[in-house]
Amino acid sequence: MKRFALCLATFVASAVVAQNDVADSRAAHPDRAVAQRIDRLHDRTEHRGAAHDHAAHSRSEYRGTAPDRAAHRSAAPACDRTFAHPADRTCDSLAALRGAMSARDGSFFRYPALRYSVVHMREFLPTVNVARNNRVPLSRFARDLDTGIDTVTFLPAGGSQRMTWRRSLDRNYTDGILVLHRGRIVYERYFGCLTEEGVHAVMSVTKSLTGLLAAMLVAEGRLEPSRPVTDYLPELAESGYGDATVREVMDMTTSIRYSEDYTDPAADVWRFGDAGNPLLEHPAGTPQGYHDYLRTLRREERHGRVFGYRTVNADVLGWIVERASGRSVAALLEERLWSRMGMEQDGYYLVDALGVPFAGGGFSAALRDLGRLGELLRCDGRWRGRQLLPAAAVADIRRGGDREAFARSPYGRTLTGWSYRDMWWVTHNDHGAFMARGVHGQAIYIDPAAEMVIVRLASNPQASNTANDPWSLPAYAAVADYLMRRP
């Protein structure tokens, strides 16, 4: 299956290729000696990973791509590095090298620096705040911790040996994990650089928030999904979206000529990244931000037939949401949800040089606050006795999208029977589970039958969810079954 789109593409990709014509992107760093410290740490942790034998948990080897475009230009295979066991990562050791991490040359997103940067994105790039309301009392979860979850076992997809839930957390480079059952915290742990007070980049989970806002506007009659995109965005009349409907954007069944193949140095994702990177100069005649870039996209085939996962669809939808509501996605999320749910921390979006939020992957939030969002959806839009979202919006997500269109895509070969609706992934399993997914291991998994919500934040060196799914999706199902057997 094709690699899932990197949800921080518009920043990460362009930061990585800030010097497009240099043979080695590290040479672009203003202090090459400092930049080389990241390389030495990377090399040392690789070496430790080869020898590491953790007493409590099995060590698995990981391979991932180098995050600089110069590496892609070489003939090296896409998976050419072995990464150490995550137990080798200490936040103190990474923080000590903070001066060697840069968003300009991409070093901040090179593992193991990634484990630091995902919880400190605001240190590297401009953002817009999504504020909690200090006048709204904090909505605390009751706690009913269950240590038995650690020993729940499951069979990884394609595997022959069972694995415990606890071991799977290391296998997937987990930074934070939360399990809610019937609205109570039954499991919560933090690793790496994430703390209870910290926030973490959620990558493409951001898309699902954008889709949720759009579904809310549809349910309220403020957005009509059957209308052409150009009814809301006449600026895209000459683009590939000129004959697409809002629904086709919401469910990613547009057919846009746009490649997110991160092993291809000529892929469109790099140009999209350049356009959205506020750290780069944008010469006259080139796209000056996200919205400018969207005007340049062209149609490939007929819309509506095949699911096609493209980050640009989420940014088009974010623009539509802004036009239909009169609020940016950041302002609307704050106004309708974040300021009304008793959140513990502010969230924030990365923005381009014009201040446009990255609706396809730029959000950061705290673990328990994401749990509150998951619980809101599990409870059909109700939170602490108030209907914050129209129940119809949640019902539309849970019904799922066009399963035939999904099956025609590469995703249909591994996520068999799934669909995509309002930028949420719908499993159509016996429990009616649905989820938000982001690269490097981000997830909000909602299982209505088990009355369960799982939030996982991670910094897996490999971006693709294929590096997580075999050890996460069966684990989620096993914990759901375990919780359903509890008295």
XYZ file of C-alpha atoms in Angstrom:
487
model
C 0.000 0.000 0.000
C 1.170 3.496 -0.758
C 2.599 5.424 2.107
C -0.020 7.565 3.864
C 0.348 11.277 3.242
C 2.615 13.024 5.719
C 0.323 15.378 7.509
C 2.972 17.934 8.271
C 3.900 17.918 4.607
C 3.446 21.559 3.935
C 6.045 22.393 6.551
C 8.170 19.318 6.947
C 8.661 18.690 3.263
C 9.582 22.262 2.529
C 11.764 22.612 5.599
C 13.618 19.531 4.493
C 14.229 20.962 1.035
C 14.907 24.557 1.999
C 17.999 24.437 -0.182
C 16.667 22.555 -3.171
C 19.893 22.423 -5.130
C 22.401 21.470 -2.464
C 23.712 17.946 -2.492
C 23.430 17.627 1.276
C 20.676 19.539 3.095
C 22.675 19.485 6.328
C 25.227 21.798 4.707
C 22.560 24.504 4.599
C 22.491 24.743 8.392
C 24.151 27.971 9.573
C 26.381 25.954 11.896
C 27.319 22.724 10.219
C 29.196 21.499 13.257
C 26.029 21.855 15.318
C 23.955 20.121 12.675
C 26.399 17.232 12.703
C 25.601 16.679 16.392
C 22.179 15.456 15.342
C 23.871 13.049 12.954
C 26.183 11.770 15.676
C 23.246 11.265 18.058
C 21.393 9.499 15.261
C 24.394 7.244 14.627
C 24.901 6.508 18.329
C 21.259 5.574 18.843
C 21.361 3.353 15.772
C 24.384 1.595 17.249
C 22.675 1.185 20.607
C 19.629 -0.158 18.852
C 21.699 -2.904 17.272
C 22.965 -4.043 20.663
C 20.079 -3.130 22.948
C 18.345 -5.941 24.819
C 15.634 -4.505 27.007
C 14.809 -6.777 29.938
C 11.097 -6.133 30.054
C 10.162 -5.602 26.420
C 11.172 -7.119 23.115
C 13.308 -5.006 20.807
C 12.222 -4.712 17.201
C 14.240 -3.178 14.412
C 12.762 -0.348 12.429
C 13.727 1.079 9.120
C 12.778 4.508 7.854
C 13.650 7.035 5.215
C 16.064 9.873 5.758
C 14.056 13.085 5.964
C 16.220 15.191 3.651
C 15.529 15.455 -0.024
C 19.163 14.888 -0.876
C 18.767 11.376 0.454
C 15.788 10.846 -1.843
C 17.911 11.919 -4.789
C 20.268 9.039 -4.103
C 19.601 5.535 -5.267
C 19.181 4.304 -1.700
C 16.052 2.258 -0.999
C 13.152 3.901 0.798
C 13.767 1.907 3.989
C 17.472 2.032 4.606
C 18.016 2.858 8.285
C 17.722 0.818 11.442
C 16.351 2.675 14.463
C 16.962 1.957 18.095
C 14.398 0.753 20.578
C 12.441 3.752 21.927
C 13.581 2.979 25.475
C 16.929 4.419 24.385
C 15.370 7.833 23.865
C 15.517 10.285 26.746
C 13.996 13.710 26.446
C 16.875 15.273 28.371
C 19.394 14.012 25.838
C 17.326 15.403 22.984
C 16.652 18.743 24.676
C 20.398 19.151 25.167
C 20.722 19.161 21.388
C 17.894 21.650 20.808
C 20.308 24.087 19.152
C 21.061 21.522 16.468
C 17.416 21.220 15.387
C 16.162 23.494 12.643
C 12.955 23.743 10.632
C 14.891 25.451 7.866
C 17.025 22.457 6.964
C 14.653 19.761 8.191
C 16.892 18.486 10.990
C 14.095 19.039 13.531
C 12.100 16.272 11.885
C 14.908 13.762 11.596
C 14.704 10.909 14.060
C 15.535 11.007 16.959
C 15.029 14.809 16.940
C 11.454 14.018 15.860
C 10.686 12.774 19.346
C 11.432 16.242 20.695
C 9.952 18.339 17.898
C 6.503 16.708 17.866
C 5.858 18.144 21.327
C 7.543 21.483 20.646
C 6.347 22.477 17.167
C 5.691 26.020 18.322
C 9.429 26.476 18.940
C 10.166 25.874 15.258
C 7.316 27.374 13.221
C 4.653 30.118 13.502
C 1.274 29.142 14.917
C -2.200 30.432 15.705
C -3.719 29.629 19.083
C -6.880 27.631 19.801
C -7.664 28.743 23.330
C -9.442 26.932 26.100
C -11.789 29.204 28.032
C -10.527 29.813 31.540
C -14.051 30.798 32.554
C -15.324 27.291 31.776
C -14.597 24.851 34.619
C -12.109 22.126 33.792
C -13.941 18.935 32.829
C -11.995 16.309 34.698
C -12.283 12.625 33.888
C -13.011 10.160 36.666
C -10.245 7.566 36.998
C -10.662 3.802 37.251
C -7.200 2.550 36.280
C -6.994 -1.066 35.202
C -3.514 -2.581 35.313
C -4.860 -5.676 33.595
C -4.792 -3.828 30.276
C -1.002 -4.139 30.214
C -1.305 -7.910 29.977
C -4.013 -8.016 27.297
C -2.621 -10.014 24.390
C -3.336 -9.948 20.668
C -1.957 -11.456 17.472
C -0.314 -8.817 15.265
C -1.560 -8.772 11.694
C 0.472 -11.253 9.706
C 2.247 -12.439 12.862
C 2.556 -15.828 14.501
C 3.334 -14.814 18.104
C 1.019 -12.992 20.451
C 2.076 -9.645 21.906
C 0.991 -7.810 25.042
C -0.553 -4.369 24.971
C 2.364 -3.014 26.995
C 4.963 -4.318 24.547
C 3.043 -2.843 21.620
C 3.477 0.665 23.021
C 7.240 0.478 22.608
C 6.879 -1.244 19.261
C 4.947 1.760 17.960
C 7.160 4.467 19.555
C 4.314 5.684 21.734
C 4.663 9.114 23.354
C 1.282 9.136 25.071
C -1.589 6.668 25.362
C -5.055 7.153 26.860
C -7.887 4.634 27.137
C -11.350 5.810 28.174
C -14.137 3.393 29.073
C -17.610 4.761 29.674
C -16.052 8.182 30.100
C -13.530 7.112 32.755
C -9.766 6.910 32.378
C -8.792 3.258 32.666
C -5.279 3.616 31.222
C -2.913 6.548 30.744
C 0.852 6.646 30.205
C 3.435 9.126 28.926
C 6.795 8.456 27.286
C 9.500 10.384 25.455
C 9.119 14.151 25.776
C 5.349 14.256 26.296
C 3.932 15.117 29.716
C 0.429 15.591 31.081
C 0.777 19.341 30.531
C 2.326 19.053 27.069
C 0.807 19.146 23.611
C 1.754 16.924 20.672
C 1.482 17.311 16.897
C -1.419 15.173 15.678
C -0.519 15.194 11.975
C -3.469 14.043 9.820
C -5.798 13.747 12.775
C -6.103 17.450 11.908
C -7.937 16.435 8.723
C -10.603 14.710 10.793
C -11.106 17.890 12.830
C -11.535 19.823 9.583
C -14.029 17.215 8.392
C -15.873 17.357 11.697
C -16.297 21.122 11.393
C -17.592 20.689 7.854
C -20.033 17.953 8.925
C -21.252 20.267 11.685
C -21.929 23.057 9.179
C -23.745 20.599 6.897
C -25.983 19.429 9.751
C -26.745 23.048 10.612
C -27.682 23.879 7.020
C -24.779 26.279 6.566
C -22.912 24.126 4.048
C -24.461 22.156 1.182
C -22.309 19.138 0.263
C -23.942 18.586 -3.134
C -22.991 22.048 -4.363
C -19.924 22.663 -6.504
C -16.761 23.712 -4.726
C -16.795 26.873 -6.840
C -20.037 28.026 -5.220
C -17.920 28.652 -2.136
C -14.510 29.134 -3.743
C -14.803 30.781 -7.151
C -11.026 31.218 -6.926
C -10.716 27.509 -7.826
C -12.821 27.657 -11.000
C -9.824 27.084 -13.257
C -8.275 24.431 -11.026
C -8.901 20.703 -10.851
C -11.602 21.419 -8.290
C -13.612 23.453 -10.800
C -16.084 20.620 -11.406
C -15.839 18.844 -8.038
C -18.525 18.885 -5.371
C -18.036 19.690 -1.706
C -18.953 16.085 -0.859
C -16.214 14.751 -3.127
C -13.733 16.922 -1.264
C -15.090 15.889 2.151
C -14.804 12.177 1.303
C -11.599 12.485 -0.769
C -13.080 11.076 -3.955
C -11.700 13.915 -6.048
C -9.294 12.959 -8.820
C -6.535 15.545 -8.606
C -3.153 15.271 -10.292
C -1.059 15.414 -7.149
C 1.568 13.030 -5.835
C 2.432 12.505 -2.165
C 5.170 9.957 -2.824
C 7.869 11.049 -0.411
C 10.507 8.895 -2.073
C 10.107 10.899 -5.298
C 12.034 14.205 -5.300
C 9.779 15.454 -8.112
C 6.523 14.762 -6.228
C 3.979 17.564 -5.945
C 4.109 17.392 -2.162
C 7.470 19.163 -2.203
C 6.058 22.134 -4.135
C 3.077 22.249 -1.812
C 5.542 22.250 1.069
C 7.515 25.116 -0.436
C 4.358 27.179 -0.887
C 3.282 26.757 2.721
C 6.651 27.177 4.399
C 6.841 30.620 6.042
C 10.615 30.266 6.430
C 11.212 30.364 2.676
C 11.118 33.322 0.307
C 8.457 33.072 -2.376
C 9.515 34.807 -5.596
C 6.930 36.663 -7.650
C 4.981 34.319 -9.869
C 5.169 31.377 -7.445
C 2.428 30.360 -4.964
C 2.489 32.620 -1.915
C 0.784 30.209 0.489
C -1.598 27.271 0.721
C -4.494 28.881 -1.082
C -2.350 30.115 -3.931
C -0.991 26.623 -4.454
C -4.473 25.067 -4.562
C -5.269 27.198 -7.619
C -2.499 25.434 -9.563
C -3.866 21.890 -9.180
C -5.413 20.072 -12.146
C -7.916 17.240 -12.499
C -6.625 13.801 -13.433
C -9.747 11.711 -14.102
C -13.446 11.881 -13.332
C -14.242 12.843 -9.748
C -16.263 10.606 -7.442
C -15.173 7.148 -8.534
C -12.068 6.312 -6.435
C -10.939 7.276 -2.944
C -7.720 9.276 -3.253
C -5.994 10.369 -0.053
C -4.482 13.801 -0.706
C -3.647 16.381 1.923
C -4.611 19.206 -0.436
C -8.259 18.083 -0.191
C -8.225 18.913 3.520
C -6.832 22.364 2.839
C -9.520 22.978 0.217
C -12.115 21.871 2.783
C -10.602 24.140 5.418
C -10.960 27.041 2.985
C -14.591 26.043 2.275
C -15.307 25.890 6.019
C -13.873 29.379 6.400
C -15.966 30.730 3.535
C -19.189 29.061 4.762
C -18.783 30.022 8.427
C -16.878 33.280 8.266
C -14.294 31.757 10.634
C -10.956 30.080 10.027
C -10.753 26.437 11.100
C -8.733 27.565 14.121
C -11.281 30.190 15.173
C -14.255 27.886 14.534
C -12.734 24.991 16.466
C -12.051 27.318 19.384
C -15.494 28.924 19.299
C -17.594 25.775 18.953
C -15.606 23.159 20.857
C -12.289 24.035 22.470
C -13.596 26.916 24.572
C -16.732 25.034 25.634
C -15.463 21.633 26.768
C -13.327 22.461 29.789
C -10.112 21.610 27.982
C -6.894 21.441 29.994
C -4.576 23.081 27.469
C -4.722 25.444 24.528
C -4.199 23.838 21.150
C -2.585 25.466 18.135
C -2.262 25.250 14.358
C 0.808 25.798 12.238
C 0.205 28.612 9.722
C 1.707 29.751 6.439
C 3.288 33.158 5.860
C -0.179 34.674 5.358
C -1.507 33.267 8.635
C -3.656 30.543 7.022
C -3.942 27.487 9.325
C -2.686 24.183 7.947
C -6.041 22.354 7.880
C -4.476 19.160 6.568
C -2.056 18.411 9.378
C -0.946 21.347 11.510
C -2.776 20.912 14.815
C -1.204 20.158 18.212
C -3.117 19.274 21.384
C -2.863 17.546 24.757
C -3.578 13.840 25.130
C -6.584 14.128 27.453
C -8.086 16.970 25.409
C -8.055 14.712 22.370
C -9.759 12.138 24.568
C -12.483 14.685 25.259
C -13.034 15.104 21.529
C -13.222 11.348 21.091
C -15.706 11.056 23.925
C -17.783 13.852 22.403
C -18.148 11.808 19.225
C -18.779 8.557 21.079
C -21.654 10.295 22.837
C -23.194 11.604 19.584
C -22.073 15.189 20.112
C -23.130 15.542 23.756
C -20.682 16.706 26.403
C -21.530 16.962 30.079
C -25.238 17.244 29.329
C -24.901 19.772 26.475
C -25.340 19.075 22.765
C -22.223 20.754 21.383
C -22.376 19.069 17.993
C -25.480 18.134 16.004
C -26.104 14.423 16.463
C -26.704 14.254 12.720
C -23.096 15.264 12.070
C -21.751 12.378 14.144
C -24.252 9.961 12.615
C -23.093 10.940 9.131
C -19.489 10.145 10.025
C -20.405 6.808 11.591
C -22.408 5.712 8.547
C -19.232 5.830 6.517
C -18.597 6.704 2.904
C -18.549 4.942 -0.456
C -17.066 1.514 0.268
C -16.715 0.668 -3.396
C -14.711 3.832 -4.060
C -12.491 2.956 -1.093
C -12.038 -0.633 -2.286
C -10.821 0.626 -5.679
C -7.978 2.499 -3.988
C -4.699 1.003 -2.742
C -6.007 1.423 0.808
C -8.741 -1.094 0.107
C -6.168 -3.868 -0.100
C -5.044 -3.488 3.520
C -7.987 -1.773 5.230
C -10.468 -4.251 3.831
C -14.100 -3.220 4.120
C -13.289 0.287 5.378
C -14.524 3.605 4.012
C -13.830 7.319 4.452
C -16.453 9.874 5.406
C -16.079 13.526 6.388
C -12.328 12.884 6.641
C -12.779 10.091 9.197
C -11.761 6.457 8.666
C -14.688 4.077 9.227
C -13.928 0.386 9.874
C -17.459 -1.022 9.403
C -16.507 -3.744 11.888
C -18.948 -5.397 14.288
C -18.378 -2.636 16.846
C -18.948 0.248 14.424
C -15.489 1.628 15.203
C -14.202 4.723 13.426
C -11.043 6.724 13.805
C -8.820 9.677 12.991
C -5.327 8.733 11.812
C -2.057 10.575 11.428
C 1.418 9.635 10.275
C 4.149 8.630 12.713
C 1.476 6.883 14.811
C -1.235 9.406 15.777
C -4.739 8.043 16.371
C -8.125 8.650 17.950
C -9.983 5.321 17.911
C -13.666 5.313 18.880
C -15.486 2.025 19.554
C -19.159 2.716 20.312
C -20.037 -0.911 21.141
C -17.248 -1.172 23.709
C -17.959 2.375 24.985
C -14.256 2.985 24.493
C -12.010 5.753 23.184
C -8.276 5.305 22.646
C -5.911 8.181 21.891
C -2.367 7.411 20.891
C 0.359 9.979 20.182
C 3.685 8.743 18.857
C 6.951 9.518 17.075
C 7.562 6.428 14.983
C 10.572 7.024 12.702
C 8.502 5.699 9.810
C 5.732 7.988 8.656
C 3.415 5.420 7.108
C 0.689 3.861 9.205
C 1.740 0.529 7.738
C 4.542 0.754 10.328
C 1.917 0.851 13.111
C -1.272 -0.850 11.956
C -0.186 -4.493 12.395
C 0.557 -3.818 16.081
C -2.098 -1.184 16.814
C -5.406 -2.061 15.138
C -5.480 -5.613 16.605
C -4.405 -4.174 19.961
C -7.294 -1.715 19.982
C -9.747 -4.516 19.216
C -8.281 -6.718 21.959
C -8.602 -3.968 24.578
C -12.180 -3.342 23.454
C -13.024 -7.017 23.954
C -11.322 -6.981 27.360
C -13.275 -3.917 28.508
C -16.567 -5.388 27.319
C -15.969 -8.366 29.621
C -15.467 -6.143 32.657
C -18.304 -6.047 35.159
